[in-house]
Coordinates of C-alpha atoms in Angstrom, one line a residue:
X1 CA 159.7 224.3 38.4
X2 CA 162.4 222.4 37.3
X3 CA 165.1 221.6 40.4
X4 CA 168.7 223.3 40.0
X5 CA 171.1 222.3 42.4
X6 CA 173.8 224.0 43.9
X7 CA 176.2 222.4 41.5
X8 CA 174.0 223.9 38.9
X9 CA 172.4 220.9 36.9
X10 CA 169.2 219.8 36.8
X11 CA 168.5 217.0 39.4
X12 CA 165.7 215.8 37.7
X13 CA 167.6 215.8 34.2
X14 CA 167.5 211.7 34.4
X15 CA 164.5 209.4 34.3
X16 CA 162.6 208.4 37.8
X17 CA 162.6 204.5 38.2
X18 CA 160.3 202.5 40.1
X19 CA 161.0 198.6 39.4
X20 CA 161.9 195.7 41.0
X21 CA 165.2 193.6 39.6
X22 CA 165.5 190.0 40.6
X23 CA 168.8 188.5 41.2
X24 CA 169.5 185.2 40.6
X25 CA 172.2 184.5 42.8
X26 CA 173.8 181.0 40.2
X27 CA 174.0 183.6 37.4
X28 CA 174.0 186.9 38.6
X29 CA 177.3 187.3 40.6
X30 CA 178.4 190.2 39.7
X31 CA 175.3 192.0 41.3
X32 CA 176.0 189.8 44.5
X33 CA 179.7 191.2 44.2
X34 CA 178.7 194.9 43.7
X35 CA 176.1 194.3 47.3
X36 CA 178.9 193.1 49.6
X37 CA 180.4 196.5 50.4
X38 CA 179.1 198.5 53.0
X39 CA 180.4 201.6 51.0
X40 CA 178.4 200.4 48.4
X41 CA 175.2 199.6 50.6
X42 CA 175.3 203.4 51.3
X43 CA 175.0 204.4 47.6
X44 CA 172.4 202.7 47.1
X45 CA 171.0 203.9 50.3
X46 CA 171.9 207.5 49.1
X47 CA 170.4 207.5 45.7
X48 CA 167.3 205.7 46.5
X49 CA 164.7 209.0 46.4
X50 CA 167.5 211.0 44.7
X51 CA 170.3 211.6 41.9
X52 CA 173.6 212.8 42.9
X53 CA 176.9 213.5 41.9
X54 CA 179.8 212.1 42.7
X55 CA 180.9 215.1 44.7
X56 CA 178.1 215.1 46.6
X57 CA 178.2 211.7 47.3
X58 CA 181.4 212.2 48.6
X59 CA 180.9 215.3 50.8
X60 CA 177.2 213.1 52.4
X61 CA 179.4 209.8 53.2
X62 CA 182.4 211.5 54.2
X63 CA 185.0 209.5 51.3
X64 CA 187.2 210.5 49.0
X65 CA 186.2 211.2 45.4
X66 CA 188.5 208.7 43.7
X67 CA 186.8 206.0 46.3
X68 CA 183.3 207.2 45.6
X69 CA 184.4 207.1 41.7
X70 CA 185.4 203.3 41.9
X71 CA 182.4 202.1 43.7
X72 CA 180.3 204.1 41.4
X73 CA 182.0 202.4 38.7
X74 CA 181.6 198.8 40.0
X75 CA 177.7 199.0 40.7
X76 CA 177.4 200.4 37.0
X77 CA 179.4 197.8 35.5
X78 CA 176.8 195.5 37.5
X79 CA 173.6 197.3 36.4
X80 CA 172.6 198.6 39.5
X81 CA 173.2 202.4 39.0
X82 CA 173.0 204.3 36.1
X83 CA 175.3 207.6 35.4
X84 CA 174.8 210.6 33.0
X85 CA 177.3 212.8 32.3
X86 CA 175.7 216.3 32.5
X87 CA 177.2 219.9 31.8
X88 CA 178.0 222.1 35.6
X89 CA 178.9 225.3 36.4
X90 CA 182.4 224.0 36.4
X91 CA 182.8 221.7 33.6
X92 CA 181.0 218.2 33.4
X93 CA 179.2 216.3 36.4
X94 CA 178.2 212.6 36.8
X95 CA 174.7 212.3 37.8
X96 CA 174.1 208.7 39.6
X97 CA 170.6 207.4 39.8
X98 CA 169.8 203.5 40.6
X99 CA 168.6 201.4 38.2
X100 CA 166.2 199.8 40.3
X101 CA 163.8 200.5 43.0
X102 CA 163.7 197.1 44.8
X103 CA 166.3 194.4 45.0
X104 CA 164.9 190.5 45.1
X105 CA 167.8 187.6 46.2
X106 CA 165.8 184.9 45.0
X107 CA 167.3 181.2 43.7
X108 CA 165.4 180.0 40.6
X109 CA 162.2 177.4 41.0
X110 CA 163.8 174.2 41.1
X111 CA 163.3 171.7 37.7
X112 CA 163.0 168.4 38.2
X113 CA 164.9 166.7 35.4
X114 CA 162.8 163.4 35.2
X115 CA 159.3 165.6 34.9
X116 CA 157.8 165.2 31.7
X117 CA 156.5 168.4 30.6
X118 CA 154.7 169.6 27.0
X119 CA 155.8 173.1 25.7
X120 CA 154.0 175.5 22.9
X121 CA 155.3 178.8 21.3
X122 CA 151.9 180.8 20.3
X123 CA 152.8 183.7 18.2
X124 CA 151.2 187.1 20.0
X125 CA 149.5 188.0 16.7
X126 CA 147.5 184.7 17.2
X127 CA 144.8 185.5 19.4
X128 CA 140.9 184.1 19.3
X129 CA 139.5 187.4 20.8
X130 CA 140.4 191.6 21.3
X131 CA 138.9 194.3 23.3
X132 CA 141.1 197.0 23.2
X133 CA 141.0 200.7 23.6
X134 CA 144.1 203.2 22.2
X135 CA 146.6 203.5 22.5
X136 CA 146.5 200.3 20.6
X137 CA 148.0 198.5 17.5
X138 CA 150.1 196.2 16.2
X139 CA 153.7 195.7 14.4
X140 CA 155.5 192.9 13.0
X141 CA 159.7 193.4 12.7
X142 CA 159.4 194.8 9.4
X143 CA 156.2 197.6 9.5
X144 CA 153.5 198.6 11.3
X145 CA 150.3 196.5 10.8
X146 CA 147.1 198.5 9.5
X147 CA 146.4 201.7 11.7
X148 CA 147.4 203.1 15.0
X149 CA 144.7 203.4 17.7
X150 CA 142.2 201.4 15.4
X151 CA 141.1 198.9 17.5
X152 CA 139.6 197.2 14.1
X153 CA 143.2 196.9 13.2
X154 CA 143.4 193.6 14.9
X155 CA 141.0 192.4 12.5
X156 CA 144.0 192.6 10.1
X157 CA 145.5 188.9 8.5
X158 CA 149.3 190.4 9.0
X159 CA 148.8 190.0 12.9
X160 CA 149.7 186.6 12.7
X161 CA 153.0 188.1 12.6
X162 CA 152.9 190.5 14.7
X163 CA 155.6 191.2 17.1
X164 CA 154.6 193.9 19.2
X165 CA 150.9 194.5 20.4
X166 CA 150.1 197.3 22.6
X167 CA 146.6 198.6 24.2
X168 CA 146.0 201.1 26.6
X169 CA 143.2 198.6 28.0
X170 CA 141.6 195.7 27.4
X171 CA 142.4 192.5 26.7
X172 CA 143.9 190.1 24.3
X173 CA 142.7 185.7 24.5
X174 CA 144.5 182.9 22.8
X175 CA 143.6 179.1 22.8
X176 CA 146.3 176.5 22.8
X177 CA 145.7 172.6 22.5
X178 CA 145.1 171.2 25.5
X179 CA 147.6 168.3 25.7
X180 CA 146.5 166.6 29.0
X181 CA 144.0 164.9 26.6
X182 CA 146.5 162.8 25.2
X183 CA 149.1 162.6 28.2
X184 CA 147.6 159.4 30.6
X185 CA 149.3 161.4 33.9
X186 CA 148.0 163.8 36.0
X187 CA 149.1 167.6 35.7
X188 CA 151.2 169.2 38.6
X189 CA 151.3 172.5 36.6
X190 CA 150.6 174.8 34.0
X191 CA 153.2 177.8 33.2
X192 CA 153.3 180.5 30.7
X193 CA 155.7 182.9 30.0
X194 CA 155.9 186.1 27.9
X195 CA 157.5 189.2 27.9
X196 CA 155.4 192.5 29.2
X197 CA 155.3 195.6 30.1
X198 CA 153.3 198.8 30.7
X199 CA 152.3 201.5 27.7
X200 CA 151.7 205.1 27.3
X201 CA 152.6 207.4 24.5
X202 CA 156.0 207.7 24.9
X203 CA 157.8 205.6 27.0
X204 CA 157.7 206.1 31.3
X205 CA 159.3 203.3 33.4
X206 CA 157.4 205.0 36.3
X207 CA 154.0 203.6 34.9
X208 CA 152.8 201.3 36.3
X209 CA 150.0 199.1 35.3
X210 CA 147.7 196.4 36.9
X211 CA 147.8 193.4 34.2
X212 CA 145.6 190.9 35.0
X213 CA 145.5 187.0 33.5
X214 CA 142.5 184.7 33.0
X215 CA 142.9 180.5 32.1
X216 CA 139.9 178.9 31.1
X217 CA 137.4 182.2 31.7
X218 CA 138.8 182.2 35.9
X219 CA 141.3 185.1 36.7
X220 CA 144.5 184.0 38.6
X221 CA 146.0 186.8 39.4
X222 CA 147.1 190.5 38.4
X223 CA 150.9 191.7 38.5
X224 CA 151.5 195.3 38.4
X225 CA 154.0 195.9 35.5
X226 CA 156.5 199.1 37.0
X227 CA 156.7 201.0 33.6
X228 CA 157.1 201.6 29.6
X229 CA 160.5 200.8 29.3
X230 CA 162.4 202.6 26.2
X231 CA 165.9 203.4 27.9
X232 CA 168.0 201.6 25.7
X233 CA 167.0 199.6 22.2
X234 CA 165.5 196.3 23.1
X235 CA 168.3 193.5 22.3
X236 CA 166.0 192.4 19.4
X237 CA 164.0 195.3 18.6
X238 CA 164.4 196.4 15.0
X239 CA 166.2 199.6 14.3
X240 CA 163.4 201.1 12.1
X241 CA 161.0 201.3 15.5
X242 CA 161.1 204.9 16.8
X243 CA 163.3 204.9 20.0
X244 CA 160.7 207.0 21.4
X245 CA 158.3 204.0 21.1
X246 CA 158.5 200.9 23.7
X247 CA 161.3 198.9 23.4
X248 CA 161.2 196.0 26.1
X249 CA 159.4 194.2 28.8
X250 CA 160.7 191.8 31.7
X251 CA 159.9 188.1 31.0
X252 CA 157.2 187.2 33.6
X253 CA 156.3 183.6 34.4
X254 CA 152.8 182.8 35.5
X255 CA 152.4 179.1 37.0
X256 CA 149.5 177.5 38.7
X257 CA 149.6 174.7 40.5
X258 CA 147.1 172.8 43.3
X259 CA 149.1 175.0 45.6
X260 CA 148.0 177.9 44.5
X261 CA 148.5 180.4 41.3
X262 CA 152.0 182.5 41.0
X263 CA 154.2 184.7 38.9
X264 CA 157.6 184.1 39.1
X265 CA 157.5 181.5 42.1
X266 CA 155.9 184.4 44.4
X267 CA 151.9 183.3 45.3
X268 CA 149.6 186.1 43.8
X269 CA 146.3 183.9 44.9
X270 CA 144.7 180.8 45.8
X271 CA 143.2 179.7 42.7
X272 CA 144.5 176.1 42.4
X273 CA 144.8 173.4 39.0
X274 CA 141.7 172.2 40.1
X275 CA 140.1 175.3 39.8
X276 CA 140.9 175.6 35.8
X277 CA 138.9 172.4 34.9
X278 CA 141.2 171.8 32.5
X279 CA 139.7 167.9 31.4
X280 CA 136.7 169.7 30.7
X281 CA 137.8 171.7 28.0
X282 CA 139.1 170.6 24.6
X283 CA 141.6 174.1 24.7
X284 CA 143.6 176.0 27.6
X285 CA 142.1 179.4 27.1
X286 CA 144.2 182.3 28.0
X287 CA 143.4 185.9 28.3
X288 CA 145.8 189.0 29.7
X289 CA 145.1 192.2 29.8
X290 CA 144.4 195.5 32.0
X291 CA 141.0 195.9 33.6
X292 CA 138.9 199.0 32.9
X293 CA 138.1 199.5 36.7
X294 CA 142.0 198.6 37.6
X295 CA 143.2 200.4 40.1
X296 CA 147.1 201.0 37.6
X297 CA 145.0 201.5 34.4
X298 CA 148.5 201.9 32.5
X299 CA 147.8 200.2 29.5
X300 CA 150.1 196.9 28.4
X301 CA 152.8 195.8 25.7
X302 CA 153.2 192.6 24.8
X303 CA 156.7 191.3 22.8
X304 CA 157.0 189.1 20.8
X305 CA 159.5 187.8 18.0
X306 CA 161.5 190.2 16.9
X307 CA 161.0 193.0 19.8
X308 CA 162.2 193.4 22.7
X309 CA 164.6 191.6 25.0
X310 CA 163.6 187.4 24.4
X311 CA 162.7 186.5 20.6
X312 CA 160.4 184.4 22.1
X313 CA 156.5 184.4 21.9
X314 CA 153.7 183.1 24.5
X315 CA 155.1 179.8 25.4
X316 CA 153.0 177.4 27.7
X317 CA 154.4 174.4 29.7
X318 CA 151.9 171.9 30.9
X319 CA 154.1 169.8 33.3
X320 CA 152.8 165.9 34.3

């Protein structure tokens, strides 16, 4: 049944969230701005497990309407809540929902500017080996590539420029040189970044999916992707891609080092450099994908060129 309020709309009207933003506090300080009101704090606070209007936010924290209005206004402009308007009873209502389930502070890894490090862009339509079940398929910026959900569509030569691949499970391997074999210096880490997300027909950014990653045949680590995300248009999506279909991901870095093995500078195991034999092996061999006995069996998008929100590929840093 769907949930009519007492202002008459429908409080379930927009789309549940469940995902994590991290906030860079060098770059993001307009977020930091839009945190440091206690007014504000109690929005948030408000709207966590629920979406409100402004009246109502007003009547709960005991503020004026115009006050409530401006503070709305300045954790919009800062991404942190999302507003619909919505037809009442009584005219139009703003429906305030927050964008994001959990808030991270965290400053980025630290670079060091002398360390020497070797960097390679693979395509996503360049892998060595597939199992995938559907939904699956493949689809470069211009048109889709073969069939949908024919797993044997991955067989297809147009993959190499593919710039969306999607599964419901399985899993997708690529092999890039392995550089340390003509570097003389030891390596302090390996990183790879790409951009991912969940899938199921549709979009659902409440979705969430256990996406695991392999190097060199030894899993590091799973991260549980929070949803399908199709919102908004992906900043370099194509326009001719259904805005139904999946439009973005969130750029996740994966890193390994004799510390241990982490995605974006939080540990997700112990599985250390060392572990990866990397000198015995004449290619770094990585595989990602979504277990068939995973707990979040929510399938997984990968983006590429052309989609999504970083026209980037699978790019791996080996850092000496």
């Amino acid at each position: 049944m769907d949930n009519i309020n007492k202002n008459g709309y429908n409080s379930t009207t927009m789309q549940e969230v469940d995902s994590t933003i991290v906030i860079n506090p060098l770059e993001d300080i307009n977020k930091l701005k839009a945190l440091a009101s206690e007014p504000r704090i109690q929005m948030l606070n408000l709207l966590r497990d629920r979406t409100l209007n402004i009246n109502e936010i007003s009547d709960t924290l005991k503020l004026p309407q115009s006050t409530v209005a401006t503070h709305i206004s300045i954790l919009e402009d800062a991404g942190l809540i999302a507003t619909e308007s919505v037809k009442a009873k009584k005219g139009n209502q703003k429906l305030c929902r927050p964008s994001f389930r959990e808030l991270l502070i965290q400053f980025p890894e630290k670079q060091n500017e002398t360390e020497d490090f070797i960097e390679v862009e693979m395509p996503i339509g360049i892998f060595t080996d597939y199992t995938v079940t559907a939904p699956c398929g493949l689809c470069s910026s211009e048109h889709i590539i073969g069939f949908l959900d024919f797993p044997d569509s991955f067989l297809n030569p147009e993959r190499m420029k593919a710039g969306l691949l999607w599964c419901g499970s399985g899993s997708v391997e690529y092999k890039f040189p392995n550089n340390t074999k003509y570097e003389k210096k030891p390596v302090t880490k390996l990183e790879i970044s790409m951009e991912l997300s969940s899938e199921t027909p549709g979009t659902n950014s409440n979705w969430p999916s256990d996406i695991t990653m392999w190097i060199n045949k030894t899993e590091i680590g799973t991260w549980v992707s929070p949803g399908d995300f199709g919102d908004k248009r992906g900043k370099f999506t194509p326009t001719w891609w259904k805005l139904e279909g999946s439009q973005y991901g969130l750029l996740k870095h994966w890193s390994v080092t004799e510390e241990g093995s982490f995605i974006d500078g939080v540990k997700i195991s112990d599985v250390k450099l060392s572990d990866l034999k990397i000198s015995e092996h004449h290619s770094i061999r990585m595989r990602i994908g979504v277990k068939e006995d995973a707990e979040h069996m929510g399938g997984m998008n990968i983006f590429g060129k052309g989609f999504g929100n970083y026209d980037q590929g699978i790019i791996l840093r080996t850092y000496f």
